[in-house]
Tab-separated table of C-alpha atoms in Angstrom:
chain	number	residue	atom	x	y	z
A	70	MET	CA	-4.216	-6.945	0.005
A	71	TYR	CA	-2.231	-3.972	-1.104
A	72	ASP	CA	-1.919	-1.526	1.628
A	73	LEU	CA	-4.030	0.180	4.185
A	74	GLU	CA	-6.852	0.121	1.666
A	75	SER	CA	-9.197	2.097	3.880
A	76	LYS	CA	-12.230	3.958	2.658
A	77	GLY	CA	-11.286	7.571	2.979
A	78	MET	CA	-7.511	7.190	2.768
A	79	GLN	CA	-7.935	6.095	-0.807
A	80	LEU	CA	-10.142	9.026	-1.651
A	81	ILE	CA	-8.107	11.937	-0.342
A	82	SER	CA	-5.546	11.992	-3.156
A	83	SER	CA	-5.951	13.798	-6.424
A	84	SER	CA	-4.016	15.921	-8.864
A	85	LYS	CA	-6.813	17.984	-10.398
A	86	PRO	CA	-6.409	21.789	-10.571
A	87	LEU	CA	-7.964	23.623	-7.644
A	88	ALA	CA	-10.142	25.774	-9.857
A	89	GLN	CA	-11.670	22.709	-11.461
A	90	ARG	CA	-12.194	20.871	-8.193
A	91	GLU	CA	-13.605	23.801	-6.242
A	92	LYS	CA	-16.531	23.778	-8.611
A	93	LYS	CA	-17.345	20.170	-7.968
A	94	GLY	CA	-16.005	20.050	-4.451
A	95	PHE	CA	-13.310	17.322	-3.960
A	96	PRO	CA	-11.942	16.105	-1.816
A	97	GLU	CA	-6.182	6.102	-0.593
A	98	THR	CA	-3.611	1.961	-1.703
A	99	ALA	CA	0.900	-1.024	-1.736
A	100	ARG	CA	2.351	-3.902	-0.872
A	101	GLU	CA	5.611	-5.045	0.426
A	102	GLY	CA	11.723	-6.564	0.653
A	103	MET	CA	12.186	-9.970	0.706
A	104	ALA	CA	13.943	-10.978	3.903
A	105	GLU	CA	14.855	-14.566	3.253
A	106	PRO	CA	15.777	-17.005	6.002
A	107	ALA	CA	19.212	-18.557	5.688
A	108	SER	CA	17.705	-21.879	4.656
A	109	SER	CA	15.977	-20.449	1.602
A	110	PRO	CA	17.630	-20.775	-1.843
A	111	TRP	CA	16.188	-17.426	-2.865
A	112	LYS	CA	18.212	-14.352	-1.930
A	113	VAL	CA	17.500	-10.791	-2.971
A	114	ALA	CA	20.249	-8.245	-2.345
A	115	SER	CA	18.501	-5.396	-4.134
A	116	ALA	CA	15.466	-4.573	-6.204
A	117	SER	CA	17.559	-4.696	-9.370
A	118	ALA	CA	18.789	-8.182	-8.531
A	119	ALA	CA	15.284	-9.366	-7.708
A	120	ALA	CA	13.993	-8.336	-11.113
A	121	SER	CA	16.216	-10.945	-12.766
A	122	THR	CA	15.845	-13.832	-10.330
A	123	LEU	CA	12.478	-15.337	-11.223
A	124	SER	CA	13.889	-17.862	-13.669
A	125	GLU	CA	17.492	-17.841	-12.457
A	126	PRO	CA	18.137	-19.115	-8.898
A	127	PRO	CA	20.311	-16.588	-7.034
A	128	ARG	CA	23.404	-17.529	-5.057
A	129	ARG	CA	23.008	-18.687	-1.464
A	130	THR	CA	24.130	-16.203	1.174
A	131	GLN	CA	23.539	-15.651	4.854
A	132	GLU	CA	20.509	-13.535	5.740
A	133	SER	CA	22.654	-10.990	7.539
A	134	ARG	CA	24.926	-10.584	4.502
A	135	THR	CA	21.921	-10.183	2.254
A	136	ARG	CA	20.373	-7.504	4.409
A	137	THR	CA	23.676	-5.726	5.026
A	138	ARG	CA	24.470	-5.669	1.340
A	139	ALA	CA	21.025	-4.358	0.475
A	140	LEU	CA	21.230	-1.591	3.045
A	141	GLY	CA	24.829	-0.762	2.134
A	142	LEU	CA	23.997	-0.553	-1.551
A	143	LEU	CA	21.098	1.768	-0.902
A	144	MET	CA	23.043	4.038	1.442
A	145	GLU	CA	26.128	4.127	-0.767
A	146	GLN	CA	24.169	5.028	-3.880
A	147	SER	CA	22.114	7.558	-1.989
A	148	ALA	CA	25.230	9.347	-0.764
A	149	ALA	CA	26.827	9.304	-4.197
A	150	SER	CA	23.816	10.665	-6.041
A	151	PRO	CA	21.329	12.591	-3.878
A	152	GLU	CA	17.723	12.069	-4.887
A	153	PRO	CA	14.944	14.654	-4.892
A	154	PRO	CA	12.508	14.293	-1.977
A	155	GLY	CA	9.769	12.751	-4.122
A	156	PRO	CA	9.779	9.620	-6.267
A	157	ARG	CA	11.191	10.002	-9.739
A	158	PRO	CA	8.666	9.697	-12.559
A	159	VAL	CA	9.056	5.945	-12.902
A	160	LEU	CA	5.337	5.483	-12.342
A	161	GLY	CA	4.492	8.027	-14.978
A	162	ARG	CA	6.257	6.170	-17.747
A	163	ASP	CA	4.387	4.761	-20.694
A	164	SER	CA	5.775	1.276	-20.125
A	165	VAL	CA	5.368	-0.985	-17.109
A	166	GLN	CA	8.556	-1.505	-15.120
A	167	VAL	CA	9.406	-3.194	-11.838
A	168	PRO	CA	10.763	-0.536	-9.435
A	169	ASP	CA	14.511	-0.578	-8.910
A	170	ASP	CA	16.784	0.486	-6.031
A	171	GLN	CA	16.564	4.142	-6.960
A	172	ASP	CA	12.767	4.030	-6.855
A	173	PHE	CA	12.821	2.484	-3.389
A	174	ARG	CA	15.304	5.084	-2.155
A	175	SER	CA	13.145	7.881	-3.526
A	176	PHE	CA	10.032	6.457	-1.889
A	177	ARG	CA	11.808	6.195	1.463
A	178	SER	CA	13.045	9.765	1.124
A	179	GLU	CA	9.520	11.048	0.604
A	180	CYS	CA	8.176	9.050	3.546
A	181	GLU	CA	10.779	10.709	5.773
A	182	ALA	CA	10.446	14.218	4.312
A	183	GLU	CA	8.902	16.979	6.393
A	184	ALA	CA	8.880	19.988	4.066
A	185	GLY	CA	5.570	20.686	2.341
A	186	TRP	CA	3.459	18.472	4.599
A	187	ASN	CA	0.700	19.837	6.833
A	188	LEU	CA	-0.072	17.954	10.049
A	189	THR	CA	-3.843	17.369	10.338
A	190	TYR	CA	-3.983	14.776	13.128
A	191	SER	CA	-1.688	13.709	15.981
A	192	LYS	CA	-2.912	11.578	18.862
A	193	ALA	CA	-1.946	8.369	20.672
A	194	GLY	CA	1.070	7.626	18.484
A	195	VAL	CA	-0.740	8.192	15.170
A	196	SER	CA	-0.062	11.206	12.934
A	197	VAL	CA	-1.594	12.202	9.600
A	198	TRP	CA	-0.285	14.765	7.109
A	199	VAL	CA	-1.665	16.073	3.835
A	200	GLN	CA	0.234	17.896	1.129
A	201	ALA	CA	-0.627	20.768	-1.192
A	202	VAL	CA	1.825	20.811	-4.075
A	203	GLU	CA	1.229	24.304	-5.505
A	204	MET	CA	-1.046	27.269	-4.928
A	205	ASP	CA	-3.317	26.221	-7.768
A	206	ARG	CA	-3.645	22.671	-6.486
A	207	THR	CA	-5.374	21.368	-3.404
A	208	LEU	CA	-4.854	18.234	-1.298
A	209	HIS	CA	-2.995	15.730	-3.333
A	210	LYS	CA	-1.214	13.277	-1.037
A	211	ILE	CA	-1.747	11.752	2.390
A	212	LYS	CA	0.878	10.381	4.765
A	213	CYS	CA	0.132	8.455	7.974
A	214	ARG	CA	2.616	7.345	10.625
A	215	MET	CA	2.040	5.058	13.592
A	216	GLU	CA	4.269	3.932	16.452
A	217	CYS	CA	3.952	0.227	17.252
A	218	ARG	CA	5.584	-0.287	20.637
A	219	ASP	CA	4.965	-4.013	20.972
A	220	VAL	CA	4.898	-5.153	17.327
A	221	PRO	CA	8.166	-6.243	15.611
A	222	ALA	CA	8.791	-4.877	12.115
A	223	GLU	CA	8.750	-8.383	10.640
A	224	THR	CA	5.296	-9.070	12.092
A	225	LEU	CA	3.853	-5.910	10.578
A	226	TYR	CA	5.493	-6.853	7.285
A	227	ASP	CA	3.825	-10.291	7.396
A	228	VAL	CA	0.419	-8.791	8.180
A	229	LEU	CA	0.574	-6.473	5.169
A	230	HIS	CA	1.473	-9.412	2.933
A	231	ASP	CA	-0.914	-12.062	4.252
A	232	ILE	CA	-3.928	-11.852	1.971
A	233	GLU	CA	-5.965	-14.423	3.931
A	234	TYR	CA	-5.474	-12.525	7.161
A	235	ARG	CA	-6.437	-9.239	5.513
A	236	LYS	CA	-9.824	-10.713	4.734
A	237	LYS	CA	-10.244	-11.162	8.485
A	238	TRP	CA	-9.199	-7.773	9.803
A	239	ASP	CA	-9.912	-5.377	6.935
A	240	SER	CA	-13.647	-4.744	7.188
A	241	ASN	CA	-13.514	-2.489	4.115
A	242	VAL	CA	-12.382	-5.203	1.718
A	243	ILE	CA	-14.918	-6.433	-0.822
A	244	GLU	CA	-12.638	-8.744	-2.771
A	245	THR	CA	-8.879	-9.206	-2.954
A	246	PHE	CA	-6.589	-11.696	-4.688
A	247	ASP	CA	-3.161	-12.031	-6.250
A	248	ILE	CA	-3.177	-12.429	-10.021
A	249	ALA	CA	0.371	-13.306	-11.072
A	250	ARG	CA	4.027	-12.884	-10.151
A	251	LEU	CA	6.516	-10.870	-12.144
A	252	THR	CA	9.748	-11.453	-10.175
A	253	VAL	CA	10.570	-12.835	-6.742
A	254	ASN	CA	9.717	-9.462	-5.222
A	255	ALA	CA	6.978	-8.160	-7.519
A	256	ASP	CA	3.463	-9.272	-8.420
A	257	VAL	CA	0.130	-8.047	-9.743
A	258	GLY	CA	-3.071	-8.115	-7.747
A	259	TYR	CA	-6.662	-6.949	-7.429
A	260	TYR	CA	-8.327	-5.101	-4.557
A	261	SER	CA	-11.808	-3.620	-4.165
A	262	TRP	CA	-13.035	-1.722	-1.126
A	263	ARG	CA	-16.044	-0.048	0.402
A	264	CYS	CA	-16.157	3.738	0.384
A	265	PRO	CA	-17.987	5.985	2.863
A	266	LYS	CA	-21.708	5.800	2.196
A	267	PRO	CA	-23.274	6.795	-0.125
A	268	LEU	CA	-20.202	7.037	-2.419
A	269	LYS	CA	-19.612	4.333	-4.997
A	270	ASN	CA	-17.186	1.571	-4.065
A	271	ARG	CA	-13.772	1.449	-5.777
A	272	ASP	CA	-11.329	-1.142	-7.086
A	273	VAL	CA	-7.775	-1.160	-8.392
A	274	ILE	CA	-5.278	-3.369	-10.239
A	275	THR	CA	-1.706	-2.756	-9.093
A	276	LEU	CA	1.861	-3.844	-9.645
A	277	ARG	CA	3.309	-4.344	-6.177
A	278	SER	CA	6.994	-4.577	-5.311
A	279	TRP	CA	8.795	-5.008	-2.006
A	280	LEU	CA	12.343	-4.853	-0.623
A	281	PRO	CA	14.061	-5.230	2.783
A	282	MET	CA	16.642	-2.628	3.760
A	283	GLY	CA	18.553	-3.809	6.795
A	284	THR	CA	15.882	-4.359	9.452
A	285	ASP	CA	13.461	-2.090	7.594
A	286	TYR	CA	11.033	-2.865	4.774
A	287	ILE	CA	9.406	-1.048	1.874
A	288	ILE	CA	6.294	-2.104	-0.001
A	289	MET	CA	4.890	0.025	-2.817
A	290	ASN	CA	2.571	-0.180	-5.800
A	291	TYR	CA	1.135	1.636	-8.806
A	292	SER	CA	-1.802	0.972	-11.107
A	293	VAL	CA	-1.578	-1.161	-14.225
A	294	LYS	CA	-3.990	-2.577	-16.796
A	295	HIS	CA	-4.465	-6.340	-17.014
A	296	PRO	CA	-6.316	-7.653	-20.088
A	297	LYS	CA	-8.373	-10.122	-18.031
A	298	TYR	CA	-9.507	-7.597	-15.441
A	299	PRO	CA	-11.075	-4.556	-17.115
A	300	PRO	CA	-13.087	-1.972	-15.126
A	301	ARG	CA	-16.360	-3.297	-13.713
A	302	LYS	CA	-19.739	-1.618	-14.106
A	303	ASP	CA	-20.561	-1.925	-10.409
A	304	LEU	CA	-17.302	-0.309	-9.208
A	305	VAL	CA	-15.272	2.794	-9.966
A	306	ARG	CA	-11.738	1.929	-11.113
A	307	ALA	CA	-9.331	4.103	-9.092
A	308	VAL	CA	-5.701	4.785	-9.985
A	309	SER	CA	-2.780	4.376	-7.611
A	310	ILE	CA	-0.138	6.812	-8.806
A	311	GLN	CA	2.218	5.907	-5.964
A	312	THR	CA	1.210	4.105	-2.785
A	313	GLY	CA	3.195	2.206	-0.211
A	314	TYR	CA	4.587	1.513	3.245
A	315	LEU	CA	7.883	2.150	4.978
A	316	ILE	CA	8.333	-0.090	8.036
A	317	GLN	CA	11.225	0.936	10.291
A	318	SER	CA	12.392	-1.216	13.175
A	319	THR	CA	12.949	0.680	16.427
A	320	GLY	CA	13.811	-2.367	18.539
A	321	PRO	CA	13.363	-6.150	18.812
A	322	LYS	CA	9.643	-5.728	19.515
A	323	SER	CA	8.798	-2.284	18.151
A	324	CYS	CA	8.599	-0.397	14.881
A	325	VAL	CA	7.205	2.653	13.122
A	326	ILE	CA	5.110	2.403	9.972
A	327	THR	CA	4.627	5.213	7.464
A	328	TYR	CA	1.894	4.939	4.849
A	329	LEU	CA	2.158	7.232	1.826
A	330	ALA	CA	-0.558	7.449	-0.818
A	331	GLN	CA	-1.158	9.371	-4.008
A	332	VAL	CA	-4.339	7.967	-5.511
A	333	ASP	CA	-6.731	9.340	-8.097
A	334	PRO	CA	-10.161	8.098	-6.937
A	335	LYS	CA	-11.643	8.950	-10.357
A	336	GLY	CA	-14.394	11.092	-9.047
A	337	SER	CA	-15.215	14.675	-8.153
A	338	LEU	CA	-15.781	14.060	-4.478
A	339	PRO	CA	-17.434	16.197	-1.798
A	340	LYS	CA	-15.229	18.118	0.634
A	341	TRP	CA	-16.500	16.171	3.643
A	342	VAL	CA	-14.640	13.136	2.303
A	343	VAL	CA	-11.301	14.956	2.622
A	344	ASN	CA	-11.955	16.089	6.164
A	345	LYS	CA	-13.263	12.722	7.254
A	346	SER	CA	-10.343	10.897	5.664
A	347	SER	CA	-7.616	12.827	7.452
A	348	GLN	CA	-9.408	13.373	10.759
A	349	PHE	CA	-11.195	10.057	11.274
A	350	LEU	CA	-10.836	7.294	8.703
A	351	ALA	CA	-7.041	7.321	8.341
A	352	PRO	CA	-6.279	7.238	12.101
A	353	LYS	CA	-8.999	4.619	12.641
A	354	ALA	CA	-7.591	2.386	9.907
A	355	MET	CA	-4.075	2.629	11.349
A	356	LYS	CA	-5.296	1.667	14.811
A	357	LYS	CA	-7.222	-1.274	13.397
A	358	MET	CA	-4.082	-2.458	11.612
A	359	TYR	CA	-2.196	-2.269	14.904
A	360	LYS	CA	-4.781	-4.487	16.606
A	361	ALA	CA	-4.499	-6.948	13.737
A	362	CYS	CA	-0.708	-7.068	14.167
A	363	VAL	CA	-0.993	-7.866	17.874
A	364	LYS	CA	-3.298	-10.798	17.121
A	365	TYR	CA	-1.441	-12.073	14.051
A	366	PRO	CA	1.106	-14.478	15.635
A	367	GLU	CA	-1.659	-16.417	17.389
A	368	TRP	CA	-3.845	-16.447	14.271
A	369	LYS	CA	-0.995	-17.545	12.015
A	370	GLN	CA	-0.142	-20.504	14.219
A	371	LYS	CA	-3.583	-21.910	13.372
A	372	HIS	CA	-3.489	-21.056	9.648
A	373	GLN	CA	-0.567	-22.514	7.674
A	374	PRO	CA	2.127	-21.105	9.990
A	375	HIS	CA	4.969	-21.968	7.623
A	376	PHE	CA	3.306	-20.640	4.474
A	377	LYS	CA	4.788	-17.211	3.728
A	378	PRO	CA	5.468	-16.896	-0.008
A	379	TRP	CA	6.513	-13.266	0.483
A	380	LEU	CA	9.493	-14.663	2.419
A	381	HIS	CA	9.809	-17.966	0.569
A	382	PRO	CA	9.032	-17.330	-3.127
A	383	GLU	CA	9.416	-21.018	-3.895
A	384	GLN	CA	6.105	-21.508	-2.043
A	385	SER	CA	4.216	-19.324	-4.487
A	386	SER	CA	1.785	-21.060	-6.827
A	387	LEU	CA	1.002	-17.898	-8.802
A	388	PRO	CA	1.475	-18.105	-12.571
A	389	SER	CA	4.302	-16.078	-14.057
A	390	LEU	CA	3.409	-13.031	-16.103
A	391	ALA	CA	5.489	-11.077	-18.599
A	392	LEU	CA	5.639	-7.301	-18.178
A	393	SER	CA	4.689	-6.984	-21.844
A	394	GLU	CA	1.189	-8.237	-20.995
A	395	LEU	CA	0.595	-5.220	-18.772
A	396	SER	CA	0.257	-1.529	-19.499
A	397	VAL	CA	0.235	1.541	-17.288
A	398	GLN	CA	-3.213	2.578	-16.089
A	399	HIS	CA	-3.643	6.276	-16.813
A	400	ALA	CA	-6.395	8.126	-15.011
A	401	ASP	CA	-7.533	10.046	-18.084
A	402	SER	CA	-8.538	6.809	-19.831
A	403	LEU	CA	-11.136	6.015	-17.167
A	404	GLU	CA	-14.616	7.400	-16.647
A	405	ASN	CA	-14.777	10.259	-14.161
A	406	ILE	CA	-17.644	10.005	-11.675
A	407	ASP	CA	-19.096	13.242	-10.305
A	408	GLU	CA	-20.085	12.667	-6.674
A	409	SER	CA	-19.449	16.221	-5.504
A	410	SER	CA	-23.045	16.759	-4.444
A	411	VAL	CA	-23.338	13.520	-2.480
A	412	ALA	CA	-24.097	14.172	1.185
A	413	GLU	CA	-22.725	12.050	3.986
A	414	SER	CA	-25.235	9.524	5.220
A	415	ARG	CA	-26.679	10.020	8.681
A	416	GLU	CA	-25.559	6.520	9.626
A	417	ASP	CA	-21.915	7.246	8.819
A	418	ARG	CA	-22.061	10.748	10.242
A	419	THR	CA	-22.990	9.379	13.665
A	420	GLY	CA	-20.371	6.624	13.419
A	421	SER	CA	-22.861	3.787	13.721
A	422	ALA	CA	-22.125	2.128	10.378
A	423	GLY	CA	-20.911	-1.427	10.776
A	424	GLY	CA	-17.731	-1.423	8.695
A	425	GLU	CA	-16.468	2.022	9.514
A	426	GLY	CA	-17.934	2.739	12.886
A	427	SER	CA	-17.122	-0.571	14.547
A	428	ASP	CA	-13.832	-1.705	16.055
A	429	ASP	CA	-15.041	-5.249	16.441
A	430	ASP	CA	-12.156	-7.635	15.787
A	431	THR	CA	-13.601	-10.900	17.074
A	432	SER	CA	-13.039	-12.451	13.635
A	433	LEU	CA	-9.270	-12.362	14.190
A	434	THR	CA	-9.258	-15.467	16.380
């Protein structure tokens, strides 16, 4: 549902002090602008405009004008007031807010930044970086980038949004569903996923927001509390501090996707998880997403081809939800699970486990 919700990619991020985590041994989740066709009555020129359009129909404009205005606004504001390379502390606020244009610009800036990132994997068009923030802190963020030479940006955007299709291609998903909509480009949803054996499985509740910028797209999320979906006893509730995708068009039938994640997995995890995440799980998940994108047009033609509420918000049947009903999910309010001594299972170590070790995608037809 929300991003590349893959086992290890969710588990590599943390912000605990190195001294504390070295004792226990430590060591990934976003969603997606609204590119409306000219026939749609819903037009979103910016994130700020989208936040006020749920109950007030926006003016009709041509798709090209909408996209140009959105991109121009972002570039103009960026030039006038340079942003720091990382996202501003919007996701650290005490109140829940829908990200605005500045938040999207900051997220894009961090996706494109090079300083402070260490390359850990680069092969066949897929690269993975990890970041150490300070000397007294260890791995804290992961960034993955993949070149898609025969997948248009809009197709990749659809794949990341299509919750029914995710259930087909994402073998790590346990359960995923949308809960409610906040604006025409923001909603709240649930996602649970399988972690590398024998670690406990995780779940997350996130506020997801998306915005098109010219021919590019951004999808990002952060964790929130929903009164009807408290932590479950059979899963560890993780916290997405900042997670998302930047999809950049490089041609009519090609694009580049960057996945950026800062997630607190709520657990003192063994070091093999970190290594496996950056060297194996993250690249594998990206490649599996690519295969899903190639097969998506054919699959979609057989499964409600015209139903795309992420493009046509009037198609959405989700109930509306007020921001006041949500609160920010802080990691320190959740139970911390110590799994630092857990050894990797022999099955996963040899790559023979069904979900992780298999590239079978026959279910995508």
